[in-house]
Amino acid sequence: MEEAEAVLLVAIRSLFARYKNLSVQVKASIWFMFCSFIQKGIAFLTTPLFTRLMTSEQYGIYTLYLGWDSIVSVFATLNLANQVLNNGFLRYKDNEHALSSSVLGLSNTATTVLLIAYCVFREQVNSFTGLSTPYMLAMFSQYYFNMAFSIWAVRERYHFRYQAVVFVTLTQALASSLFGLVLVGLSREKALARVMSIAVVNIAFGLVLHLRLVKLGKTFFSLEKWRYMLKLDLPLIPHYLSMSLLSAAGRIMVGNICGAASAAFYSVPYSAAATMNLLVGSINSSLIPWFYQRMEEGDYGLIRRKTSAILVVVAATCLTPVLFGPELVMLLGSSEYLEGVWVMPPAAAGIYFIFLYTLFSNIELYYEKSFSIMVASLVASVLNIVLNAVFIPDYGFVAAGFVSLASYALLAVMHFLFAKRVCAAKGLKRMPVDGRAAFVISFGVVIVSLAAELLYLNDAVRYVLITIVAITLVHKRKTVLTAMSIEKAGGKIE
């Protein structure tokens, strides 16, 4: 027993020693990834509590609010705290405080203009969105202060100052969930109570940062800085809007066509399938720097082999929750939500295609061909809306899951074609990502996701398959870990 404790102590000390020797960039990446996991974990663990405190219709209204929030925020904030703000910090590195406050001023101006427009056309907007005035006002009030937090967080990340961002982010997430549970439990209007709890917490945290940015920057309006930011940002608005529509159009249209309860039945299993999205996103974040290094060195063969192996792992990762579909839906919701379990297989397959299209879009971004990314996003989002309008009235909310899958699959195909054209223009005989392997793996993902629908009809067969998959994963764990390791000159990035 003492020997085991000694070995454990040595291992812990060795781990801390290795951590201390890491660069600040690597430490920041680790902590930001940890923060994302905990933040999503808090949301995942509290979802079962909210779905049991609220009726399915109330929870459906709440999910509709979240869907519209992701779309309206594109126009209300111009998404100025996304990629372009890093460009701004690079350009105005000697005057970051003034840039931060002027960007906040620009965003708040856009929010005010849109809020005035809402007040003028309030009845029409409420009718179109299915949300009443209190919901919309809560939405707009947050934009003024959420943007302050976003600008501050981007600047801290830019300088790899991770401690404060991680602390504030996790504290805010925990406060929002706990206050939400209390307010929802005490209120009769539970959907509105959940929205208000988020708004109050976000405003409280954002107000402090808003005042700090204004005090340090002392610049609300700067024609030079506004013009520079808008020049970079406005061409990206269609892309931001398209991606928001791809993720939110399904639940919004289900709510408008089938009712708020159906939106809840759609959202809960979709969220269950999306639990793997964080892991998949982390894989892509680790892959991008390695991909750029190998592209710079022209080692396309290694890229092809590694990305094909990683695609297999990602496919298995995305489809694994499908085997536990009924159990996950029961965990996040209740027996009432089980009729939505049929959404899980296409939703999980859709997450795989999100990863696949990022592999191809990474090639486009490497060669600085961002216009094609906007085109692909627009086409996929339009198709998503059209197909939802056609199929949801006849086939209900389950159709939205398959429409989402079809839209992301189209997005992957379009990025493949664009990336192939870019590679040909650059004189590459073969693409850095193996298109044939990607097609075979993708075909398998679609077939498995469709077959999974049948598994929900026979639990005995499903449990046998779960056992077989578990034994195979344990037996092949070294192969999986080898596929996930990304080689680097002088070592590995795991």
Short mmCIF file of C-alpha atoms in Angstrom, two decimals, residues 87-414:
data_model
loop_
_atom_site.label_atom_id
_atom_site.label_comp_id
_atom_site.label_asym_id
_atom_site.label_seq_id
_atom_site.Cartn_x
_atom_site.Cartn_y
_atom_site.Cartn_z
CA ASN A 87 -6.58 41.48 -36.29
CA GLY A 88 -7.49 44.73 -34.58
CA PHE A 89 -5.26 44.02 -31.59
CA LEU A 90 -2.41 43.25 -33.95
CA ARG A 91 -2.90 46.49 -35.89
CA TYR A 92 -3.44 48.72 -32.83
CA LYS A 93 -1.05 46.91 -30.49
CA ASP A 94 0.05 50.21 -28.95
CA ASN A 95 -3.52 51.35 -28.26
CA GLU A 96 -5.48 48.23 -27.33
CA HIS A 97 -7.60 49.92 -24.67
CA ALA A 98 -8.87 52.53 -27.12
CA LEU A 99 -9.62 49.81 -29.67
CA SER A 100 -11.52 47.74 -27.09
CA SER A 101 -13.74 50.64 -26.00
CA SER A 102 -14.37 51.81 -29.58
CA VAL A 103 -15.35 48.28 -30.67
CA LEU A 104 -17.69 48.16 -27.68
CA GLY A 105 -19.13 51.50 -28.83
CA LEU A 106 -19.62 50.20 -32.36
CA SER A 107 -21.33 47.03 -31.13
CA ASN A 108 -23.58 48.95 -28.71
CA THR A 109 -24.53 51.31 -31.54
CA ALA A 110 -25.57 48.36 -33.72
CA THR A 111 -27.56 46.94 -30.79
CA THR A 112 -29.33 50.27 -30.24
CA VAL A 113 -30.25 50.64 -33.93
CA LEU A 114 -31.70 47.11 -34.00
CA LEU A 115 -33.52 47.66 -30.69
CA ILE A 116 -35.18 50.82 -32.10
CA ALA A 117 -36.20 48.86 -35.20
CA TYR A 118 -37.67 46.16 -32.94
CA CYS A 119 -39.67 48.73 -30.95
CA VAL A 120 -41.13 50.13 -34.20
CA PHE A 121 -42.07 46.69 -35.56
CA ARG A 122 -42.59 44.97 -32.21
CA GLU A 123 -45.89 43.24 -32.97
CA GLN A 124 -44.70 41.89 -36.32
CA VAL A 125 -41.41 40.63 -34.85
CA ASN A 126 -43.15 38.99 -31.88
CA SER A 127 -45.56 37.24 -34.22
CA PHE A 128 -42.76 36.07 -36.52
CA THR A 129 -40.46 34.77 -33.77
CA GLY A 130 -43.15 33.40 -31.47
CA LEU A 131 -41.56 35.28 -28.55
CA SER A 132 -43.27 37.96 -26.46
CA THR A 133 -41.82 41.39 -25.65
CA PRO A 134 -40.20 40.41 -22.28
CA TYR A 135 -38.15 37.74 -24.03
CA MET A 136 -36.99 40.13 -26.75
CA LEU A 137 -36.10 42.89 -24.28
CA ALA A 138 -34.12 40.41 -22.17
CA MET A 139 -32.29 39.37 -25.33
CA PHE A 140 -31.36 42.93 -26.34
CA SER A 141 -30.39 44.00 -22.83
CA GLN A 142 -27.76 41.25 -22.67
CA TYR A 143 -26.07 42.31 -25.92
CA TYR A 144 -24.85 45.58 -24.39
CA PHE A 145 -23.00 43.73 -21.63
CA ASN A 146 -22.20 40.34 -23.19
CA MET A 147 -20.10 42.19 -25.73
CA ALA A 148 -18.01 43.75 -22.97
CA PHE A 149 -17.22 40.30 -21.60
CA SER A 150 -16.43 38.96 -25.09
CA ILE A 151 -14.04 41.82 -25.93
CA TRP A 152 -12.28 41.49 -22.58
CA ALA A 153 -11.99 37.68 -22.96
CA VAL A 154 -10.59 37.93 -26.50
CA ARG A 155 -7.94 40.43 -25.34
CA GLU A 156 -6.96 38.22 -22.40
CA ARG A 157 -6.73 35.18 -24.70
CA TYR A 158 -4.71 37.21 -27.20
CA HIS A 159 -2.07 37.74 -24.51
CA PHE A 160 -2.44 34.17 -23.14
CA ARG A 161 -3.69 35.46 -19.78
CA TYR A 162 -5.93 32.52 -19.02
CA GLN A 163 -6.41 32.63 -15.23
CA ALA A 164 -8.96 35.46 -15.03
CA VAL A 165 -10.92 34.32 -18.11
CA VAL A 166 -11.26 30.76 -16.79
CA PHE A 167 -12.32 31.96 -13.33
CA VAL A 168 -14.90 34.48 -14.58
CA THR A 169 -16.29 32.12 -17.23
CA LEU A 170 -16.83 29.22 -14.83
CA THR A 171 -18.16 31.47 -12.05
CA GLN A 172 -20.65 33.01 -14.48
CA ALA A 173 -21.76 29.62 -15.80
CA LEU A 174 -22.25 28.25 -12.29
CA ALA A 175 -24.09 31.37 -11.10
CA SER A 176 -26.38 31.32 -14.14
CA SER A 177 -27.32 27.67 -13.57
CA LEU A 178 -27.84 27.95 -9.81
CA PHE A 179 -29.79 31.21 -10.00
CA GLY A 180 -31.79 29.73 -12.87
CA LEU A 181 -32.76 26.68 -10.84
CA VAL A 182 -33.93 28.86 -7.95
CA LEU A 183 -35.86 31.29 -10.15
CA VAL A 184 -37.46 28.57 -12.28
CA GLY A 185 -38.43 26.63 -9.17
CA LEU A 186 -40.18 29.67 -7.65
CA SER A 187 -41.84 31.04 -10.79
CA ARG A 188 -44.98 30.09 -12.67
CA GLU A 189 -43.64 31.52 -15.95
CA LYS A 190 -40.72 29.08 -15.92
CA ALA A 191 -39.45 29.66 -19.47
CA LEU A 192 -39.30 33.40 -18.91
CA ALA A 193 -37.73 32.83 -15.48
CA ARG A 194 -34.91 30.81 -17.07
CA VAL A 195 -34.29 33.52 -19.66
CA MET A 196 -34.33 36.26 -17.03
CA SER A 197 -31.92 34.36 -14.80
CA ILE A 198 -29.41 34.19 -17.66
CA ALA A 199 -29.95 37.87 -18.48
CA VAL A 200 -29.49 39.04 -14.88
CA VAL A 201 -26.25 37.09 -14.38
CA ASN A 202 -24.81 38.12 -17.76
CA ILE A 203 -25.65 41.78 -17.16
CA ALA A 204 -24.16 41.69 -13.64
CA PHE A 205 -20.85 40.27 -14.86
CA GLY A 206 -20.84 42.30 -18.07
CA LEU A 207 -21.58 45.60 -16.36
CA VAL A 208 -18.33 45.48 -14.38
CA LEU A 209 -16.30 44.73 -17.52
CA HIS A 210 -18.26 47.32 -19.53
CA LEU A 211 -17.33 50.07 -17.06
CA ARG A 212 -13.72 48.86 -17.00
CA LEU A 213 -13.38 48.94 -20.81
CA VAL A 214 -14.89 52.42 -21.01
CA LYS A 215 -12.66 53.73 -18.17
CA LEU A 216 -9.45 52.36 -19.69
CA GLY A 217 -10.23 53.10 -23.35
CA LYS A 218 -12.04 56.44 -23.08
CA THR A 219 -13.04 56.08 -26.74
CA PHE A 220 -16.63 55.46 -27.81
CA PHE A 221 -16.30 56.58 -31.42
CA SER A 222 -13.24 56.42 -33.66
CA LEU A 223 -13.88 56.75 -37.38
CA GLU A 224 -10.56 55.11 -38.23
CA LYS A 225 -11.09 52.12 -35.96
CA TRP A 226 -14.77 51.68 -36.82
CA ARG A 227 -13.97 51.79 -40.52
CA TYR A 228 -11.14 49.26 -40.13
CA MET A 229 -13.26 46.83 -38.09
CA LEU A 230 -16.28 47.10 -40.40
CA LYS A 231 -14.11 46.56 -43.47
CA LEU A 232 -12.95 43.24 -42.02
CA ASP A 233 -16.18 42.23 -40.34
CA LEU A 234 -19.03 43.00 -42.74
CA PRO A 235 -17.94 40.51 -45.46
CA LEU A 236 -18.06 37.78 -42.79
CA ILE A 237 -21.63 38.55 -41.64
CA PRO A 238 -23.25 36.26 -44.26
CA HIS A 239 -21.01 33.41 -43.07
CA TYR A 240 -21.79 34.06 -39.39
CA LEU A 241 -25.52 34.26 -40.16
CA SER A 242 -25.46 31.10 -42.26
CA MET A 243 -23.77 29.06 -39.53
CA SER A 244 -26.27 30.36 -36.96
CA LEU A 245 -29.14 29.41 -39.25
CA LEU A 246 -27.70 25.94 -39.79
CA SER A 247 -27.62 25.29 -36.05
CA ALA A 248 -30.85 27.07 -35.06
CA ALA A 249 -33.25 26.92 -38.03
CA GLY A 250 -34.36 23.37 -37.25
CA ARG A 251 -35.59 24.03 -33.71
CA ILE A 252 -37.12 27.40 -34.68
CA MET A 253 -39.08 25.97 -37.60
CA VAL A 254 -40.15 22.95 -35.54
CA GLY A 255 -41.46 25.34 -32.88
CA ASN A 256 -43.30 27.51 -35.41
CA ILE A 257 -44.80 24.59 -37.35
CA CYS A 258 -45.31 21.86 -34.73
CA GLY A 259 -45.41 23.82 -31.47
CA ALA A 260 -43.12 24.57 -28.54
CA ALA A 261 -43.40 21.04 -27.07
CA SER A 262 -42.10 19.52 -30.30
CA ALA A 263 -39.19 21.97 -30.23
CA ALA A 264 -38.29 20.54 -26.81
CA PHE A 265 -38.61 16.95 -28.06
CA TYR A 266 -36.23 17.89 -30.89
CA SER A 267 -33.73 19.90 -28.81
CA VAL A 268 -33.13 17.48 -25.92
CA PRO A 269 -31.97 14.47 -28.02
CA TYR A 270 -30.08 16.83 -30.33
CA SER A 271 -28.23 18.14 -27.27
CA ALA A 272 -27.53 14.57 -26.17
CA ALA A 273 -25.93 13.81 -29.54
CA ALA A 274 -24.01 17.08 -29.42
CA THR A 275 -22.21 16.05 -26.23
CA MET A 276 -19.43 14.74 -28.48
CA ASN A 277 -19.14 18.08 -30.30
CA LEU A 278 -16.82 19.49 -27.64
CA LEU A 279 -14.41 16.56 -27.97
CA VAL A 280 -14.53 16.78 -31.76
CA GLY A 281 -13.88 20.52 -31.58
CA SER A 282 -10.91 19.91 -29.30
CA ILE A 283 -9.48 17.40 -31.79
CA ASN A 284 -9.75 19.98 -34.57
CA SER A 285 -8.17 22.71 -32.43
CA SER A 286 -5.17 20.46 -31.78
CA LEU A 287 -5.02 19.39 -35.42
CA ILE A 288 -4.92 22.86 -37.02
CA PRO A 289 -1.39 23.96 -35.87
CA TRP A 290 0.05 20.56 -36.85
CA PHE A 291 -1.80 20.71 -40.19
CA TYR A 292 -0.35 24.15 -40.99
CA GLN A 293 3.17 22.96 -40.09
CA ARG A 294 2.93 19.89 -42.32
CA MET A 295 1.42 21.94 -45.16
CA GLU A 296 4.32 24.39 -44.88
CA GLU A 297 6.77 21.48 -45.15
CA GLY A 298 4.83 19.85 -48.01
CA ASP A 299 4.36 16.58 -46.12
CA TYR A 300 1.00 15.85 -47.75
CA GLY A 301 1.32 12.06 -47.47
CA LEU A 302 1.52 12.22 -43.67
CA ILE A 303 -1.46 14.58 -43.58
CA ARG A 304 -3.51 12.16 -45.69
CA ARG A 305 -2.69 9.18 -43.46
CA LYS A 306 -3.29 10.97 -40.18
CA THR A 307 -6.50 12.75 -41.18
CA SER A 308 -7.97 9.48 -42.51
CA ALA A 309 -7.16 7.72 -39.22
CA ILE A 310 -8.56 10.62 -37.20
CA LEU A 311 -11.74 10.59 -39.31
CA VAL A 312 -12.36 6.98 -38.29
CA VAL A 313 -11.90 7.90 -34.61
CA VAL A 314 -14.18 10.94 -34.94
CA ALA A 315 -16.84 8.84 -36.68
CA ALA A 316 -16.77 6.30 -33.85
CA THR A 317 -16.78 9.09 -31.26
CA CYS A 318 -19.84 10.77 -32.80
CA LEU A 319 -21.81 7.55 -33.22
CA THR A 320 -21.10 6.06 -29.78
CA PRO A 321 -23.78 8.14 -27.96
CA VAL A 322 -26.32 6.86 -30.49
CA LEU A 323 -26.07 3.39 -28.92
CA PHE A 324 -27.17 4.91 -25.61
CA GLY A 325 -29.85 7.11 -27.20
CA PRO A 326 -32.87 6.18 -25.03
CA GLU A 327 -30.81 6.27 -21.83
CA LEU A 328 -29.29 9.68 -22.65
CA VAL A 329 -32.67 11.16 -23.52
CA MET A 330 -34.15 9.79 -20.28
CA LEU A 331 -31.20 11.27 -18.37
CA LEU A 332 -31.48 14.73 -19.92
CA GLY A 333 -35.27 14.77 -20.05
CA SER A 334 -37.80 12.17 -19.00
CA SER A 335 -39.96 9.46 -20.57
CA GLU A 336 -41.97 12.28 -22.15
CA TYR A 337 -38.98 13.14 -24.35
CA LEU A 338 -38.37 9.58 -25.59
CA GLU A 339 -40.35 10.16 -28.75
CA GLY A 340 -37.54 12.48 -29.81
CA VAL A 341 -34.87 9.77 -29.62
CA TRP A 342 -35.15 9.27 -33.39
CA VAL A 343 -33.40 12.63 -33.83
CA MET A 344 -30.17 11.38 -32.22
CA PRO A 345 -28.70 9.27 -35.07
CA PRO A 346 -28.90 11.99 -37.78
CA ALA A 347 -27.77 14.62 -35.27
CA ALA A 348 -24.70 12.56 -34.35
CA ALA A 349 -23.87 11.96 -38.01
CA GLY A 350 -24.23 15.70 -38.60
CA ILE A 351 -21.51 16.40 -36.02
CA TYR A 352 -19.19 14.06 -37.94
CA PHE A 353 -19.82 16.05 -41.14
CA ILE A 354 -19.09 19.28 -39.27
CA PHE A 355 -15.63 17.91 -38.49
CA LEU A 356 -15.21 16.66 -42.06
CA TYR A 357 -16.01 20.02 -43.64
CA THR A 358 -13.52 21.73 -41.31
CA LEU A 359 -10.79 19.43 -42.64
CA PHE A 360 -11.44 20.69 -46.16
CA SER A 361 -12.02 24.31 -45.10
CA ASN A 362 -8.64 24.25 -43.33
CA ILE A 363 -7.07 23.80 -46.77
CA GLU A 364 -9.02 26.78 -48.11
CA LEU A 365 -8.01 28.93 -45.14
CA TYR A 366 -4.36 27.89 -45.47
CA TYR A 367 -4.38 29.23 -49.03
CA GLU A 368 -6.43 32.28 -47.89
CA LYS A 369 -9.49 31.43 -50.01
CA SER A 370 -12.16 32.46 -47.49
CA PHE A 371 -14.78 33.58 -50.05
CA SER A 372 -15.61 29.97 -50.89
CA ILE A 373 -16.32 29.32 -47.19
CA MET A 374 -19.00 32.02 -47.22
CA VAL A 375 -20.55 30.62 -50.43
CA ALA A 376 -20.75 27.10 -49.02
CA SER A 377 -22.31 28.31 -45.77
CA LEU A 378 -24.95 30.36 -47.58
CA VAL A 379 -25.96 27.51 -49.91
CA ALA A 380 -26.17 24.99 -47.05
CA SER A 381 -28.24 27.30 -44.83
CA VAL A 382 -30.70 28.11 -47.65
CA LEU A 383 -31.10 24.39 -48.39
CA ASN A 384 -31.67 23.75 -44.68
CA ILE A 385 -34.52 26.27 -44.50
CA VAL A 386 -36.15 25.08 -47.75
CA LEU A 387 -36.03 21.39 -46.83
CA ASN A 388 -37.33 22.06 -43.32
CA ALA A 389 -40.25 24.03 -44.79
CA VAL A 390 -41.03 21.10 -47.12
CA PHE A 391 -40.67 18.13 -44.77
CA ILE A 392 -41.49 19.30 -41.22
CA PRO A 393 -45.24 19.85 -41.95
CA ASP A 394 -45.59 16.25 -43.19
CA TYR A 395 -43.06 14.34 -41.08
CA GLY A 396 -42.76 16.41 -37.91
CA PHE A 397 -39.72 17.34 -35.86
CA VAL A 398 -37.78 14.15 -36.74
CA ALA A 399 -37.49 15.46 -40.30
CA ALA A 400 -35.50 18.44 -39.00
CA GLY A 401 -32.80 16.07 -37.75
CA PHE A 402 -32.36 14.46 -41.17
CA VAL A 403 -32.50 17.86 -42.89
CA SER A 404 -29.69 19.03 -40.61
CA LEU A 405 -27.66 15.95 -41.57
CA ALA A 406 -28.26 16.57 -45.28
CA SER A 407 -27.24 20.23 -44.92
CA TYR A 408 -23.96 19.47 -43.15
CA ALA A 409 -23.23 16.68 -45.65
CA LEU A 410 -23.74 19.16 -48.51
CA LEU A 411 -21.46 21.62 -46.70
CA ALA A 412 -18.74 18.95 -46.54
CA VAL A 413 -19.16 18.09 -50.24
CA MET A 414 -18.96 21.74 -51.28
#
